[in-house]
mmCIF file of C-alpha atoms in Angstrom:
data_model
loop_
_atom_site.group_PDB
_atom_site.id
_atom_site.type_symbol
_atom_site.label_atom_id
_atom_site.label_comp_id
_atom_site.label_asym_id
_atom_site.label_seq_id
_atom_site.Cartn_x
_atom_site.Cartn_y
_atom_site.Cartn_z
ATOM 1 C CA MET A 331 -1.315 -22.988 15.561
ATOM 2 C CA PHE A 332 -2.255 -19.581 13.934
ATOM 3 C CA GLU A 333 -5.186 -17.467 15.677
ATOM 4 C CA PHE A 334 -6.917 -14.520 13.408
ATOM 5 C CA LYS A 335 -8.603 -11.639 14.064
ATOM 6 C CA PRO A 336 -10.067 -9.160 11.836
ATOM 7 C CA ARG A 337 -9.852 -5.573 12.417
ATOM 8 C CA TRP A 338 -10.986 -2.479 11.037
ATOM 9 C CA LYS A 339 -9.219 -1.139 7.607
ATOM 10 C CA GLU A 340 -9.894 -4.548 6.341
ATOM 11 C CA GLU A 341 -7.088 -6.653 8.172
ATOM 12 C CA LEU A 342 -6.623 -9.405 9.419
ATOM 13 C CA VAL A 343 -4.428 -10.013 12.318
ATOM 14 C CA CYS A 344 -2.841 -13.633 12.619
ATOM 15 C CA THR A 345 -0.845 -14.096 15.345
ATOM 16 C CA GLY A 346 1.005 -17.484 15.378
ATOM 17 C CA PRO A 347 4.065 -19.381 17.511
ATOM 18 C CA GLY A 348 6.202 -16.362 16.896
ATOM 19 C CA GLY A 349 4.833 -13.422 16.833
ATOM 20 C CA THR A 350 1.658 -11.152 14.798
ATOM 21 C CA PHE A 351 1.795 -10.179 10.955
ATOM 22 C CA VAL A 352 -1.352 -8.931 9.069
ATOM 23 C CA LEU A 353 -2.804 -10.174 5.977
ATOM 24 C CA GLU A 354 -5.418 -8.291 3.654
ATOM 25 C CA LEU A 355 -9.016 -8.904 4.344
ATOM 26 C CA PRO A 356 -11.170 -6.763 2.194
ATOM 27 C CA MET A 357 -14.560 -6.638 3.092
ATOM 28 C CA GLY A 358 -16.462 -5.728 0.104
ATOM 29 C CA VAL A 359 -16.382 -9.581 -0.337
ATOM 30 C CA LEU A 360 -15.131 -11.189 2.403
ATOM 31 C CA SER A 361 -11.780 -12.452 1.277
ATOM 32 C CA ALA A 362 -8.745 -13.326 3.218
ATOM 33 C CA TYR A 363 -5.705 -12.903 0.639
ATOM 34 C CA LEU A 364 -1.951 -14.896 1.352
ATOM 35 C CA PRO A 365 0.813 -14.626 -1.019
ATOM 36 C CA THR A 366 1.573 -17.599 -2.769
ATOM 37 C CA GLU A 367 4.475 -19.696 -1.030
ATOM 38 C CA ALA A 368 7.311 -18.677 -3.314
ATOM 39 C CA VAL A 369 6.821 -14.789 -2.302
ATOM 40 C CA TRP A 370 5.895 -15.807 1.145
ATOM 41 C CA GLN A 371 9.426 -16.244 1.573
ATOM 42 C CA GLU A 372 10.168 -12.768 0.555
ATOM 43 C CA LYS A 373 7.752 -11.265 2.689
ATOM 44 C CA ALA A 374 7.071 -12.969 5.339
ATOM 45 C CA PRO A 375 8.693 -12.573 9.170
ATOM 46 C CA VAL A 376 11.555 -14.387 9.873
ATOM 47 C CA TRP A 377 9.575 -16.584 12.304
ATOM 48 C CA ALA A 378 6.855 -17.382 10.010
ATOM 49 C CA LYS A 379 8.673 -18.278 6.863
ATOM 50 C CA ALA A 380 8.466 -21.915 7.111
ATOM 51 C CA LEU A 381 4.892 -21.952 8.363
ATOM 52 C CA TRP A 382 3.144 -21.479 4.725
ATOM 53 C CA PRO A 383 1.815 -24.561 4.489
ATOM 54 C CA GLU A 384 0.141 -24.347 7.761
ATOM 55 C CA LEU A 385 -0.947 -21.015 7.655
ATOM 56 C CA HIS A 386 -2.602 -21.785 4.039
ATOM 57 C CA ASP A 387 -4.453 -25.040 5.424
ATOM 58 C CA GLU A 388 -5.590 -22.979 8.647
ATOM 59 C CA LEU A 389 -6.269 -19.799 6.650
ATOM 60 C CA ALA A 390 -8.666 -21.697 4.587
ATOM 61 C CA ALA A 391 -10.476 -23.629 7.225
ATOM 62 C CA TRP A 392 -11.106 -19.952 9.012
ATOM 63 C CA CYS A 393 -12.461 -19.182 5.537
ATOM 64 C CA GLU A 394 -14.654 -21.739 5.054
ATOM 65 C CA ALA A 395 -16.144 -21.265 8.619
ATOM 66 C CA ASN A 396 -16.714 -17.709 8.272
ATOM 67 C CA ASP A 397 -18.027 -17.535 5.178
ATOM 68 C CA ALA A 398 -14.913 -15.788 3.368
ATOM 69 C CA ARG A 399 -13.408 -16.400 -0.147
ATOM 70 C CA PHE A 400 -9.812 -17.719 0.444
ATOM 71 C CA VAL A 401 -7.318 -16.428 -2.097
ATOM 72 C CA VAL A 402 -3.611 -16.888 -2.947
ATOM 73 C CA ASP A 403 -2.514 -14.171 -5.166
ATOM 74 C CA PRO A 404 1.058 -13.533 -5.452
ATOM 75 C CA THR A 405 0.703 -9.820 -5.181
ATOM 76 C CA ALA A 406 -1.064 -10.120 -1.737
ATOM 77 C CA CYS A 407 0.589 -8.326 1.095
ATOM 78 C CA VAL A 408 2.119 -9.223 4.471
ATOM 79 C CA PHE A 409 2.498 -6.549 7.293
ATOM 80 C CA GLU A 410 4.124 -6.856 10.246
#
């Protein structure tokens, strides 16, 4: 469902069925940051609010395949 593409400025572009948003992807120690599910409801694009469980699982799998840390953190940012 989701496609992940790293880009400069330590960003991970996430494309899903309703559009695109950006998560933090620090490169010092490659790590993808996802807000907790509760915070996601406040910060996510409207179309993606209900998709947190799928995003969580797919991003965790992407991180494992790309030797990146996967961090669920209430302070994580989401940019549109």
